[in-house]
CSV table of C-alpha atoms in Angstrom, one decimal:
chain,number,residue,atom,x,y,z
M,1481,MET,CA,0.2,0.0,-0.1
M,1482,ALA,CA,1.6,3.4,-1.0
M,1483,ASP,CA,1.9,6.1,1.8
M,1484,LEU,CA,-0.6,8.7,1.4
M,1485,PRO,CA,1.0,12.5,2.0
M,1486,ALA,CA,-0.6,13.5,5.5
M,1487,PHE,CA,-3.1,16.3,5.5
M,1488,SER,CA,-2.1,19.7,7.3
M,1489,ALA,CA,-4.3,22.7,7.9
M,1490,PRO,CA,-3.0,25.6,6.1
M,1491,SER,CA,-0.9,28.2,8.2
M,1492,ALA,CA,-2.9,31.0,9.8
M,1493,ASP,CA,-0.6,33.7,7.7
M,1494,HIS,CA,-1.6,31.5,4.8
M,1495,ALA,CA,-5.3,32.1,5.7
M,1496,ALA,CA,-5.0,35.3,6.6
M,1497,ASP,CA,-3.7,36.3,2.9
M,1498,ASP,CA,-6.4,34.6,1.5
M,1499,VAL,CA,-9.1,36.3,3.4
M,1500,GLU,CA,-7.1,39.7,3.0
M,1501,ARG,CA,-7.5,39.1,-0.9
M,1502,HIS,CA,-11.0,40.0,-0.8
M,1503,PRO,CA,-12.9,43.4,0.7
M,1504,CYS,CA,-14.7,43.8,3.6
M,1505,PRO,CA,-18.1,43.9,3.7
M,1506,ARG,CA,-18.6,45.0,7.2
M,1507,CYS,CA,-16.1,47.4,8.2
M,1508,GLY,CA,-15.6,48.5,4.6
M,1509,VAL,CA,-11.5,48.1,4.4
M,1510,ALA,CA,-10.0,47.0,1.0
M,1511,ALA,CA,-8.3,43.9,-0.3
M,1512,GLY,CA,-5.0,43.5,1.4
M,1513,SER,CA,-5.8,44.9,5.0
M,1514,PRO,CA,-6.9,43.6,8.2
M,1515,CYS,CA,-10.3,44.0,9.2
M,1516,ARG,CA,-10.9,46.9,11.7
M,1517,SER,CA,-13.1,47.4,14.8
M,1518,ARG,CA,-15.4,50.2,15.1
M,1519,SER,CA,-12.7,51.9,17.0
M,1520,GLY,CA,-10.5,52.1,13.9
M,1521,ALA,CA,-8.1,49.3,15.7
M,1522,ILE,CA,-7.3,46.1,13.8
M,1523,ALA,CA,-9.5,43.5,14.7
M,1524,GLY,CA,-8.7,40.1,16.6
M,1525,THR,CA,-10.8,38.1,14.1
M,1526,TYR,CA,-11.8,38.4,10.5
M,1527,HIS,CA,-15.4,39.7,9.7
M,1528,THR,CA,-17.6,36.7,8.8
M,1529,GLY,CA,-18.7,38.1,5.7
M,1530,ARG,CA,-15.0,38.5,4.4
M,1531,PHE,CA,-13.8,35.0,5.6
M,1532,THR,CA,-16.7,33.1,4.3
M,1533,LYS,CA,-15.5,34.2,0.6
M,1534,VAL,CA,-12.5,31.8,1.0
M,1535,GLY,CA,-14.3,28.5,0.1
M,1536,ARG,CA,-12.2,26.3,2.5
M,1537,LEU,CA,-12.7,28.8,5.3
M,1538,ALA,CA,-16.2,29.4,4.9
M,1539,LYS,CA,-17.3,26.4,7.4
M,1540,LEU,CA,-15.3,27.5,10.3
M,1541,LEU,CA,-17.4,30.0,12.9
M,1542,ARG,CA,-14.2,32.4,13.2
M,1543,VAL,CA,-10.7,33.1,11.7
M,1544,GLN,CA,-8.3,34.7,13.9
M,1545,THR,CA,-6.3,37.3,13.0
M,1546,PRO,CA,-2.5,36.7,13.0
M,1547,ALA,CA,0.1,38.6,15.4
M,1548,ASP,CA,2.3,39.9,12.8
M,1549,ARG,CA,-0.8,42.1,11.5
M,1550,GLY,CA,-1.0,43.7,15.1
M,1551,PRO,CA,-4.5,42.9,16.2
M,1552,GLY,CA,-6.0,45.3,18.6
M,1553,GLN,CA,-3.3,48.0,17.7
M,1554,PRO,CA,-4.4,51.5,16.1
M,1555,TRP,CA,-4.4,50.7,12.1
M,1556,ARG,CA,-1.4,52.3,10.5
M,1557,PRO,CA,-1.3,52.4,6.8
M,1558,GLY,CA,1.7,50.4,5.1
M,1559,THR,CA,3.5,51.3,2.1
M,1560,GLN,CA,1.1,51.8,-0.8
M,1561,PRO,CA,1.6,49.8,-3.9
M,1562,PRO,CA,3.7,51.6,-6.8
M,1563,ALA,CA,0.6,52.5,-9.5
M,1564,PRO,CA,1.7,50.7,-12.6
M,1565,LEU,CA,3.2,52.8,-15.8
M,1566,THR,CA,0.7,53.7,-18.7
M,1567,ALA,CA,1.7,53.0,-22.2
M,1568,ASP,CA,2.6,56.9,-22.8
M,1569,ALA,CA,4.5,57.9,-19.3
M,1570,PRO,CA,8.0,58.5,-19.8
M,1571,THR,CA,10.6,56.1,-19.0
M,1572,SER,CA,13.1,58.2,-17.4
M,1573,ARG,CA,13.0,61.8,-15.5
M,1574,HIS,CA,15.2,63.1,-18.3
M,1575,THR,CA,13.5,64.8,-21.4
M,1576,PRO,CA,15.6,63.5,-24.7
M,1577,ARG,CA,17.6,66.5,-26.6
M,1578,THR,CA,16.7,67.2,-30.2
M,1579,ALA,CA,19.4,68.2,-32.7
M,1580,ALA,CA,18.1,71.7,-32.4
M,1581,SER,CA,18.9,71.8,-28.6
M,1582,SER,CA,22.1,69.7,-28.3
M,1583,SER,CA,24.0,72.1,-26.5
M,1584,PRO,CA,22.8,73.4,-23.0
M,1585,TRP,CA,24.4,76.9,-24.0
M,1586,ALA,CA,22.4,76.9,-27.5
M,1587,THR,CA,20.2,80.0,-27.8
């Protein structure tokens, strides 16, 4: 008989990442942030309407917010991801010189 791989429950961080892919309908936070309490602090558990959107977590009664997210602490915004570049945006801060203005002292 072949050995079957042991089933292991997903880690709390993995569950948190999956939950945070969705916005929260209760507290209104955007995807990528933990849920917040009414006072604005990071909630100790994710709101039910949010974690039930993740199929494997839908039947759980509660999903704890991992310690690295700082539950109970006042929420502080992290660094925002960089905005995507548009196709017509310049790729450098320097403007290319034309033949007529190749010298900075040209008049």
